[in-house]
Coordinates of C-alpha atoms and ligand atoms in Angstrom, one line a residue:
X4 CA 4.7 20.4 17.4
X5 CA 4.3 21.6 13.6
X6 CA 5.2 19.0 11.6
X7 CA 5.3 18.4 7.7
X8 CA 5.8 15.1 5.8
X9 CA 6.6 15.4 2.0
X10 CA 4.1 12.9 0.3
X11 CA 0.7 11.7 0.7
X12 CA 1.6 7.7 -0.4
X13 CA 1.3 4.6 2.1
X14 CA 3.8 5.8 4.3
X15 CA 3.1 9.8 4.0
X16 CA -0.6 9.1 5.0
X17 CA -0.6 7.2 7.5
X18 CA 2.7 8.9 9.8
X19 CA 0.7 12.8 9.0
X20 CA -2.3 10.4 10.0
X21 CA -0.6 9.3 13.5
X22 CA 1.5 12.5 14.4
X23 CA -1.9 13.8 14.2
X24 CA -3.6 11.9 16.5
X25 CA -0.6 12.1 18.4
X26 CA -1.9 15.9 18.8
X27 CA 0.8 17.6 16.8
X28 CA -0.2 20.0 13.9
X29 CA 0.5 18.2 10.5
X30 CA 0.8 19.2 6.8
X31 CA 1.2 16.6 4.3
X32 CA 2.7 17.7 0.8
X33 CA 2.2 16.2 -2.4
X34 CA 2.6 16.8 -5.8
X35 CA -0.3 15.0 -7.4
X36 CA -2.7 17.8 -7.4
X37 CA -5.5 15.3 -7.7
X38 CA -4.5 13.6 -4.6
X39 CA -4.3 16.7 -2.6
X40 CA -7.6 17.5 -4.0
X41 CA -9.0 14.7 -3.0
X42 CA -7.6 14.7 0.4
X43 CA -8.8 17.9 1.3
X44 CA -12.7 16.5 0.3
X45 CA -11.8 13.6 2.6
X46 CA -11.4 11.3 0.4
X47 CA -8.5 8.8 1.3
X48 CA -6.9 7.6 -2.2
X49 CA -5.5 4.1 -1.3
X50 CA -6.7 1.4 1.1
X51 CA -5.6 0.6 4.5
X52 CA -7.6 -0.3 7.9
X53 CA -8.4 2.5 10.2
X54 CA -6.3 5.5 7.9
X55 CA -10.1 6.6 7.0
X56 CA -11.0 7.1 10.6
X57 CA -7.6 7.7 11.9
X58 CA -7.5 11.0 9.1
X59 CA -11.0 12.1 10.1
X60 CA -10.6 12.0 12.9
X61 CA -7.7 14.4 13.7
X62 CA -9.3 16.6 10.6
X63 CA -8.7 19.8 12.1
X64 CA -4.8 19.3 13.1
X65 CA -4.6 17.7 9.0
X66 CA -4.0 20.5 6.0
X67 CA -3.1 18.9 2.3
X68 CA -1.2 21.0 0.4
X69 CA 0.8 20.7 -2.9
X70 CA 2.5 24.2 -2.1
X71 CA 6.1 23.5 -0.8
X72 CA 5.9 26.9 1.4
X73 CA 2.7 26.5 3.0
X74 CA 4.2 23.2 4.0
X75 CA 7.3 24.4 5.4
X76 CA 6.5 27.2 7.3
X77 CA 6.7 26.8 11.0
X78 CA 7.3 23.3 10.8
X79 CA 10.1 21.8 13.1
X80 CA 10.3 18.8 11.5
X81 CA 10.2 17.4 7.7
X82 CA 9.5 14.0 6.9
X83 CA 10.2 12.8 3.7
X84 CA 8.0 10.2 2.9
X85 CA 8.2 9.8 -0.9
X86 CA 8.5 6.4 -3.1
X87 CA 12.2 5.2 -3.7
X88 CA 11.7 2.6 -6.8
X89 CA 14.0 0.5 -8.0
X90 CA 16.2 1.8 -11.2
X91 CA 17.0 -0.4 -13.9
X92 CA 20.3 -0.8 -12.7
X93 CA 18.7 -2.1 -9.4
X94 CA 19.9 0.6 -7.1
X95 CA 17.4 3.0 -5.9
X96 CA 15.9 5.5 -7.2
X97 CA 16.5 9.0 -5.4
X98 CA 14.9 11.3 -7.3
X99 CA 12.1 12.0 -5.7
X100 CA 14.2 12.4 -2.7
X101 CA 16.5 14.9 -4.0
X102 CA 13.5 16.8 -5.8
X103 CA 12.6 17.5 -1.6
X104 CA 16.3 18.0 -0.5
X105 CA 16.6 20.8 -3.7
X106 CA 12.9 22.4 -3.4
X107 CA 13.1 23.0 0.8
X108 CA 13.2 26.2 1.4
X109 CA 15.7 28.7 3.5
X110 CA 14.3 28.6 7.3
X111 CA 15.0 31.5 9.6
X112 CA 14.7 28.8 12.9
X113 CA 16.1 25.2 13.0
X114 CA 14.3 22.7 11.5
X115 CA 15.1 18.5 11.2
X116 CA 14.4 17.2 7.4
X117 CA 13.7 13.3 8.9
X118 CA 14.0 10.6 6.3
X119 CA 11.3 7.9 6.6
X120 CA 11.5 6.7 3.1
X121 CA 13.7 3.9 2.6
X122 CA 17.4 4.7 1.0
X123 CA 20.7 3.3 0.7
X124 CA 23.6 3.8 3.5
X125 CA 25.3 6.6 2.6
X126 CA 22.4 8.7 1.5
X127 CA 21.7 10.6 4.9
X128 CA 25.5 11.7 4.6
X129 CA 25.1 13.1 1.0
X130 CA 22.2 14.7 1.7
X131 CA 24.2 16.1 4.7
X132 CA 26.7 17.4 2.1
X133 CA 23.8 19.1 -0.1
X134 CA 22.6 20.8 2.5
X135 CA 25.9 22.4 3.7
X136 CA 26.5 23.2 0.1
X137 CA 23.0 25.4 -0.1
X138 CA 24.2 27.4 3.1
X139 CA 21.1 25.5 4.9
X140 CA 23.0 24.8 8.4
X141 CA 20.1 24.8 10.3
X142 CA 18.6 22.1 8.8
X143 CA 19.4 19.0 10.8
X144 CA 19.0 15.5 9.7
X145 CA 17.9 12.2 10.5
X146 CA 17.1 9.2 9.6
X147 CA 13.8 7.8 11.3
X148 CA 12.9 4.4 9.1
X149 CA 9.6 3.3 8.8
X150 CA 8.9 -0.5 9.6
X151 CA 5.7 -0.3 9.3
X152 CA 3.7 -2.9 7.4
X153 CA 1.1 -2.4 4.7
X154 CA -2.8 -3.5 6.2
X155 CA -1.6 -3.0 9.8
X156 CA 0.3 0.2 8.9
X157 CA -2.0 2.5 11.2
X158 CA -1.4 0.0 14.6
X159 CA 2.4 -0.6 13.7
X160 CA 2.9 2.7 13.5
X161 CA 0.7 3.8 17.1
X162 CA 2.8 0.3 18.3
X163 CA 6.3 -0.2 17.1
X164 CA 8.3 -2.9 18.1
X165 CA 11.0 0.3 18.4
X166 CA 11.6 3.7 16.7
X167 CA 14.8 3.7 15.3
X168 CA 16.6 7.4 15.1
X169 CA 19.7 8.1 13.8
X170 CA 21.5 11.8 14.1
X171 CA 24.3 13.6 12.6
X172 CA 23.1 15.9 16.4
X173 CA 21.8 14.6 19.3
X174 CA 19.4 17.6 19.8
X175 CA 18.1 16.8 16.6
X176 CA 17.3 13.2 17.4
X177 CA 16.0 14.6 20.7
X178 CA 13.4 16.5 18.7
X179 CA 12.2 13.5 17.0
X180 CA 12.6 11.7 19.8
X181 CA 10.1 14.1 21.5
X182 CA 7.7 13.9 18.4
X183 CA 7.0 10.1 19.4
X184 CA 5.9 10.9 22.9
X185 CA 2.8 9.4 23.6
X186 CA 4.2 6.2 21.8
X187 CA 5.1 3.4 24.0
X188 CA 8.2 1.6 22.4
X189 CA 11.7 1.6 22.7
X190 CA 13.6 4.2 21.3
X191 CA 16.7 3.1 19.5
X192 CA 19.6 5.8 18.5
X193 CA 22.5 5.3 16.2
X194 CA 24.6 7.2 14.0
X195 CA 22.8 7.8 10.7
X196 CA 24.0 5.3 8.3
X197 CA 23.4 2.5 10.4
X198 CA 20.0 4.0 11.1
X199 CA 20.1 3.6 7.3
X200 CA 21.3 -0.2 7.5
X201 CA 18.6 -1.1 10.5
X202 CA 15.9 -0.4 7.8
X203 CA 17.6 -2.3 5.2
X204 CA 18.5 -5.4 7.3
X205 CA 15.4 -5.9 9.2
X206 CA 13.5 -6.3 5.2
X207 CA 16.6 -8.8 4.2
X208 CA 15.8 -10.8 7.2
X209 CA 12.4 -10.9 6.9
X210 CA 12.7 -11.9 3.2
X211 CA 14.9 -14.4 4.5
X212 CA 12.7 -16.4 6.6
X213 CA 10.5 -16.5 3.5
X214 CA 12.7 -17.6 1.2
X215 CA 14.0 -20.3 4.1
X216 CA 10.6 -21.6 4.6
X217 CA 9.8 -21.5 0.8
X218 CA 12.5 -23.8 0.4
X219 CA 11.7 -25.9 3.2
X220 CA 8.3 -26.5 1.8
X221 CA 9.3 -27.5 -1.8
X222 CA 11.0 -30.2 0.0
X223 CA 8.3 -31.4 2.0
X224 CA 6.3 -31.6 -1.0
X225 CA 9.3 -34.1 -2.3
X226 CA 9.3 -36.1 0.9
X227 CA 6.0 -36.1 2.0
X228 CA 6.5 -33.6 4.9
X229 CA 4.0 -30.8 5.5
X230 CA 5.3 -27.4 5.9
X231 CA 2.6 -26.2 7.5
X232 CA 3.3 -28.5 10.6
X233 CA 7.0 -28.1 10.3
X234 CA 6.7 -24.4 10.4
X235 CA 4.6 -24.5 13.4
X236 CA 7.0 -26.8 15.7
X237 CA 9.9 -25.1 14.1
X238 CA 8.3 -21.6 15.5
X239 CA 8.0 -22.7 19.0
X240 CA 11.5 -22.1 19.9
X241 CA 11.8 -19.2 21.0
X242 CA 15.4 -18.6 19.4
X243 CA 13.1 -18.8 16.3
X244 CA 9.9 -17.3 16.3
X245 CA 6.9 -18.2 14.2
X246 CA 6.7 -15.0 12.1
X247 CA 7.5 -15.2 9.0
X248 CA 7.4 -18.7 8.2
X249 CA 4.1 -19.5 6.3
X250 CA 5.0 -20.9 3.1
X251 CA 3.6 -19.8 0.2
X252 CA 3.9 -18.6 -3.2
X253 CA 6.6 -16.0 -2.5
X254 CA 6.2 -12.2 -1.5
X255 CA 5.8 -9.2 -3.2
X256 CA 4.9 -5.5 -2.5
X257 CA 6.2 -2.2 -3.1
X258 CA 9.1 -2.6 0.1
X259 CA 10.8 -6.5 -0.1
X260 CA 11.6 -6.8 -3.9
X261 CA 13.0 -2.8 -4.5
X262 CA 14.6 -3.2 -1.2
X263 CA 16.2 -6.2 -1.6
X264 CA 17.9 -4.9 -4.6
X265 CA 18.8 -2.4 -3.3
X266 CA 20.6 -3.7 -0.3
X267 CA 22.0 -6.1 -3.0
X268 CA 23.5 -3.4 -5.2
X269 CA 24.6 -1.3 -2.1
X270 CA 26.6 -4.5 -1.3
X271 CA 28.0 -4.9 -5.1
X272 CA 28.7 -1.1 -5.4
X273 CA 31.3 -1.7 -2.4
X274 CA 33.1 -4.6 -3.6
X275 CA 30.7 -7.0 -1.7
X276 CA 29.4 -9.9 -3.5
X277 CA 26.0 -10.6 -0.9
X278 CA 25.4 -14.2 -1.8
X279 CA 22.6 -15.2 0.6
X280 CA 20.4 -12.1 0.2
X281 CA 20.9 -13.2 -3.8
X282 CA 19.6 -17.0 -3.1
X283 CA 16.7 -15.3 -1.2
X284 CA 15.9 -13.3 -4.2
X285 CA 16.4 -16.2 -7.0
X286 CA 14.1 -18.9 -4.4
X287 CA 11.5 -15.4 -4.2
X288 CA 11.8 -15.7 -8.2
X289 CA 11.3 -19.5 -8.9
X290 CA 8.5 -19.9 -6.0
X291 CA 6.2 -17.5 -8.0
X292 CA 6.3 -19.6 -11.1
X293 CA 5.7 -22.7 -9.1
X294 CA 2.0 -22.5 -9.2
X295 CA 2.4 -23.1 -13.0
X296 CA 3.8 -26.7 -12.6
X297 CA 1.3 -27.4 -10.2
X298 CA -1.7 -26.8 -12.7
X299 CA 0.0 -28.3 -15.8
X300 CA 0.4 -31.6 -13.9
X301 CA -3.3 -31.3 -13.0
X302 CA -4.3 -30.3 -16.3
X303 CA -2.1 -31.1 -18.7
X304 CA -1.1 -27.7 -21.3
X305 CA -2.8 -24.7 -20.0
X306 CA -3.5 -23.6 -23.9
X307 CA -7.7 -23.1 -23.0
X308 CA -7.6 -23.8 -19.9
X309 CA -9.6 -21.0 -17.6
X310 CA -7.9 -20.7 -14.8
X311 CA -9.5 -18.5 -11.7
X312 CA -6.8 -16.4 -9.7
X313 CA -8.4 -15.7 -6.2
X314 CA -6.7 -11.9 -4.9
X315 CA -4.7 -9.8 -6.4
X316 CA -3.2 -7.3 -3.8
X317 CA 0.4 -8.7 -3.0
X318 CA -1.0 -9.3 0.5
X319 CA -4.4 -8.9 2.3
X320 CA -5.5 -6.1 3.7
X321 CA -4.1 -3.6 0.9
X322 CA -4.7 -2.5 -2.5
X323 CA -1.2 -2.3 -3.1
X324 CA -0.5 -4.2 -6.5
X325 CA 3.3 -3.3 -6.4
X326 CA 5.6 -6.5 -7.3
X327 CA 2.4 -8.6 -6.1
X328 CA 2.7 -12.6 -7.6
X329 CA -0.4 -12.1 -9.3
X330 CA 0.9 -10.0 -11.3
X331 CA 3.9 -12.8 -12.7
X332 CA 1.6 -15.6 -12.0
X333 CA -1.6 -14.0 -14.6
X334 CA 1.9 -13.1 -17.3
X335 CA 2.9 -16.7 -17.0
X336 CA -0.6 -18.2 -17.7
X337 CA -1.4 -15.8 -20.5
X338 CA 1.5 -16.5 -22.1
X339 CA 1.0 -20.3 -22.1
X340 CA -2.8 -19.8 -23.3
X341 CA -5.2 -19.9 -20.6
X342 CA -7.9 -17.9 -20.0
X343 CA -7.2 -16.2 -16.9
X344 CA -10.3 -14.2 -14.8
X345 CA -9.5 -13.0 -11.4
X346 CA -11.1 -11.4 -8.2
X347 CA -10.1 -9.0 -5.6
X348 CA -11.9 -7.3 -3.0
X349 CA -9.7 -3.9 -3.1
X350 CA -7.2 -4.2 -5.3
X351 CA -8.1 -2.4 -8.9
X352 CA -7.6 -5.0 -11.0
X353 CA -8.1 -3.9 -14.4
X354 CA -5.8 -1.0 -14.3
X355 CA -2.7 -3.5 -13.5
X356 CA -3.8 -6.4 -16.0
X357 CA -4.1 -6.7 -19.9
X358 CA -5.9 -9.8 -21.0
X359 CA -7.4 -10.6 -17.5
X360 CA -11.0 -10.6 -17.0
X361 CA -12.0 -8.8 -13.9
X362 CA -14.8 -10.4 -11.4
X363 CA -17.1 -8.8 -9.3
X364 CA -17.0 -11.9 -6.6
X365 CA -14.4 -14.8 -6.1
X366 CA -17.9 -17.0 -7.3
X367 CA -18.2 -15.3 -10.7
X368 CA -14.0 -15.5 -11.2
X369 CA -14.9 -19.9 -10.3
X370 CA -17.9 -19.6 -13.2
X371 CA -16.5 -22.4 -15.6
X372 CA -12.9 -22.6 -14.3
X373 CA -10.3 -25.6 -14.6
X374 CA -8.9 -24.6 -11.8
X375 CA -8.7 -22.0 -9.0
X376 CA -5.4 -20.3 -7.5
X377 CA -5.8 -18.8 -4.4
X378 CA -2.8 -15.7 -5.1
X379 CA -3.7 -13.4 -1.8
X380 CA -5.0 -14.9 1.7
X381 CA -7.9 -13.1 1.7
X382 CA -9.9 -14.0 4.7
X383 CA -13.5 -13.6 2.4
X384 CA -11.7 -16.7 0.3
X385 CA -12.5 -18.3 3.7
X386 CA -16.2 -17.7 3.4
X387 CA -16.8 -18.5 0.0
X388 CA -19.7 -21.1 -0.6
X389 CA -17.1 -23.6 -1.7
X390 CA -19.8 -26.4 -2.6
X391 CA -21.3 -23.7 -4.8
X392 CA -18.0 -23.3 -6.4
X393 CA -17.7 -26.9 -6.9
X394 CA -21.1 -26.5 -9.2
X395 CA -20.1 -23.8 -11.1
X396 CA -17.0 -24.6 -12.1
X397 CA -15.8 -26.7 -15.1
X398 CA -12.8 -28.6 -13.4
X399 CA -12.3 -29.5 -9.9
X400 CA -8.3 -28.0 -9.1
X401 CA -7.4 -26.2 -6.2
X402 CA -3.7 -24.7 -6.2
X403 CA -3.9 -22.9 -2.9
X404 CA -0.7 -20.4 -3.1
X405 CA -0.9 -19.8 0.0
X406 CA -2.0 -22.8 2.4
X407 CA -5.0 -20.3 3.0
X408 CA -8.3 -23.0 2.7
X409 CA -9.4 -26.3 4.7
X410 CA -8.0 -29.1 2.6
X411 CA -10.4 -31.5 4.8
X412 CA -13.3 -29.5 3.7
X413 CA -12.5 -29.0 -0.3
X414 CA -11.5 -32.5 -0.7
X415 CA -15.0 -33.7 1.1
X416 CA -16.8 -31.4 -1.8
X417 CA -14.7 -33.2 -4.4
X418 CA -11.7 -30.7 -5.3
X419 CA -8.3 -31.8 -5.7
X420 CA -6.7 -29.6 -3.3
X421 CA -3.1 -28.9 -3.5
X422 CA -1.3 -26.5 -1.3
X423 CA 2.5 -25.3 -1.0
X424 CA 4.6 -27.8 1.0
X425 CA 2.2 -30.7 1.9
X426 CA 0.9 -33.5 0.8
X427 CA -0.2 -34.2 -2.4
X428 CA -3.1 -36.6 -2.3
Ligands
LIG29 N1 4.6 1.1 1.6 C1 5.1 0.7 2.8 O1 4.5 0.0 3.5 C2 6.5 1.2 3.3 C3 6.9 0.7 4.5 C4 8.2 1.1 5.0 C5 8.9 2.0 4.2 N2 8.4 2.4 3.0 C6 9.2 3.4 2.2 O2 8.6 4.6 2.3 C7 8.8 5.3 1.1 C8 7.4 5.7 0.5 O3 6.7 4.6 0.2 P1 5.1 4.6 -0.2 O4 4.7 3.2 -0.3 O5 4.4 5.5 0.8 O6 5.2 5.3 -1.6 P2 4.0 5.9 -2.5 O7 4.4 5.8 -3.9 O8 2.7 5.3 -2.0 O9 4.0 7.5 -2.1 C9 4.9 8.4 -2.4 C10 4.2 9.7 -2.6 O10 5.2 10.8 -2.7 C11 4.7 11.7 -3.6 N3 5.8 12.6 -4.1 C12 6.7 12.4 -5.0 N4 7.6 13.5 -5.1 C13 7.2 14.4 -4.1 C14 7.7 15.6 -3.7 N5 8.7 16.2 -4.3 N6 7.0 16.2 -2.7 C15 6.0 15.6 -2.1 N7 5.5 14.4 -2.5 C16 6.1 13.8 -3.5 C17 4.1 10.9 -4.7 O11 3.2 11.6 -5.5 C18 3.4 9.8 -3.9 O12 2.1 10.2 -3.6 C19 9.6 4.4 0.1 O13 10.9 4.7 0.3 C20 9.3 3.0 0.7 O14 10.3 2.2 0.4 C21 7.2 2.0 2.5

């Protein structure tokens, strides 16, 4: 099949990416010329295991383009993949969306415009009502979320736990349907706004569990529990599940925090006052800013105090600095004085921080530092010549944000290792 997806982002990329592999002809449409550009020399402009090879791969079913037209014509389906930030209001932001329902052109066959970025309930039926009102009847619609999860975007995508498809037609969700063949998972169908809610429920959830676990841990650590045992006995029954329940120092990323709100302000905007997804949100808030208690009772007032920040990205495996903790944890020490220098292996550091000096190794961010953070579970945090570390470093604190390191090891070399949710020794 012909298929064109409107935006060349995280989720643009790699669903052009897979429907190509999939063997189906793909154009992806953006508007950043530059990106397009780029694209076109084979140059992939974010970072995310196996899109490179993935996009190179299926190069001659792959055309860029930032012409709406060329990316239209003969396509039978239309994914819209582009960003839905957060307003100020906390509702989300739909005008990227709408720029794609208004610029789509009239079609002489039927086409299906498929929704794949994430939007309120509600929006699949008003961009219903927008296409009736331009006359474009043979535009179907569905909504065809995208679970997918940044770092293991490509193999979530090529293995879903399920592909959820919700129609206004059933020939239409047949067509998408059919796109997926070649895909082993189950196909789920529902009527469009719950298609909508699936998306929106599965994040709360998963936030959830975070937020639950975060909150477990911070009372281990004032009872003398460890979280990191707790979690894995708690994860053993199987009504449960152990995803999801690593402690830590919150999450971040372009998808949990925008769509939290937004599920949050859906609720508010119909009378519904969503109290546990708003306790989720406020533990998210207060288990960022943890880290800073941490280090001040290590080292007393962080005025000149350099602390190291060890990853950036809001998770491994991406360069994706959206909402990351880093980002609020580097704020909060600047703003109490330290010196702050930090390391990342993707993640482009000094376009998202002012004030922050940028390392070229996790060694040369632990040159003269009071005290390291580990902020992102890098696995290269794992293979760092700790003992080295221990030499080159002014102080001797570990806050590990993320239960990441060997606390046996560190503590053998002579750190004071503390973690989230375990003993402090
Ligand atoms: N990032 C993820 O892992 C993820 C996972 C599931 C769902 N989502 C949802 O998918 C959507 C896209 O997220 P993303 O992370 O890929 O965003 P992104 O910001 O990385 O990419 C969006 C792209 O759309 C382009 N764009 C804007 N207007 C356009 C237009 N009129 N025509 C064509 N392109 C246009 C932008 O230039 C940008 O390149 C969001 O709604 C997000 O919530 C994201």
């Amino acid at each position: 099949m012909r298929v064109s997806v409107f935006g060349a982002g995280y989720v643009g990329l790699v669903t052009g990416a897979c429907f190509a592999e999939l063997g189906h002809d793909v154009v992806v449409r953006d508007v950043i010329e530059a990106k397009v550009d780029a694209l076109r020399a084979g140059v992939v402009p974010i970072h995310e295991p196996g899109l490179d090879e993935i996009l190179a791969r299926n190069a001659e079913r792959l055309t860029f383009t930032t012409d709406v037209g060329e990316a239209v014509a003969g396509a039978e389906v239309v994914y819209i993949a582009v960003g839905t930030p957060p307003t100020y209001s906390g509702d989300a932001d739909l005008s990227d969306v709408w720029t794609v329902v208004d610029e789509l052109p009239e079609v002489a066959h039927r086409i299906v415009l498929a929704m794949k970025s994430t939007v309120p309930v509600g929006t699949g039926r008003a961009v219903r009502h927008k296409l009736d009102d331009r006359g474009l009847q043979n535009v179907g619609y569905v909504s065809n979320p995208e679970f997918t999860a940044e770092g293991t975007a490509v193999r979530d995508f090529m293995q879903p736990d399920r592909v959820v498809i919700g129609a206004f037609d059933d020939a239409d969700a047949d067509v998408v349907a059919s796109l997926h063949d070649g895909i082993r998972a189950r196909i789920v169908r529902t009527d469009v706004a719950s298609a909508e809610m699936v998306k929106l429920a599965s994040n709360a959830f998963l936030m959830t569990r975070v937020s639950f676990i975060n909150e477990i841990a911070n009372v281990c650590e004032a009872t003398g529990a460890d979280v990191v045992a707790v979690a894995e006995a708690v994860g053993l029954d199987h009504r449960l599940g152990s995803h999801f329940l690593r402690a830590g120092i919150g999450y971040g990323g372009s998808c949990f925090p925008k769509d939290s709100l937004a599920l949050k302000q859906l609720a508010a905007n119909s009378g519904y006052n969503f109290q546990l997804l708003n306790a989720v949100i406020e533990v998210n808030e207060l288990q960022k800013r943890r880290v800073i208690g941490k280090l001040e009772r290590r080292l007393g007032p962080l005025r000149g105090k350099r602390i190291a920040l060890l990853g950036l990205a809001f998770k491994p495996g991406t360069d994706d600095m959206r909402e990351a903790p880093s980002l609020v944890l580097a704020g909060r020490l600047l703003s109490e004085g330290a010196d702050v220098k930090a390391w990342d292996p993707v993640a482009d550091g000094a376009a998202h921080f002012h004030g922050v000096e940028i390392a070229e190794t996790a060694l040369d961010a632990l040159d003269g530092a009071d005290a390291a953070v580990v902020v992102t579970e890098w696995p290269e945090l794992r293979e760092v010549d700790w003992a080295a570390a221990r030499e080159r470093m002014r102080g001797n604190v570990i806050v590990d944000g993320r239960n990441h390191l060997d606390p046996e090891a560190l503590r053998a070399l002579g750190f004071t290792y503390e973690g989230i949710g375990r003993p402090i020794l």
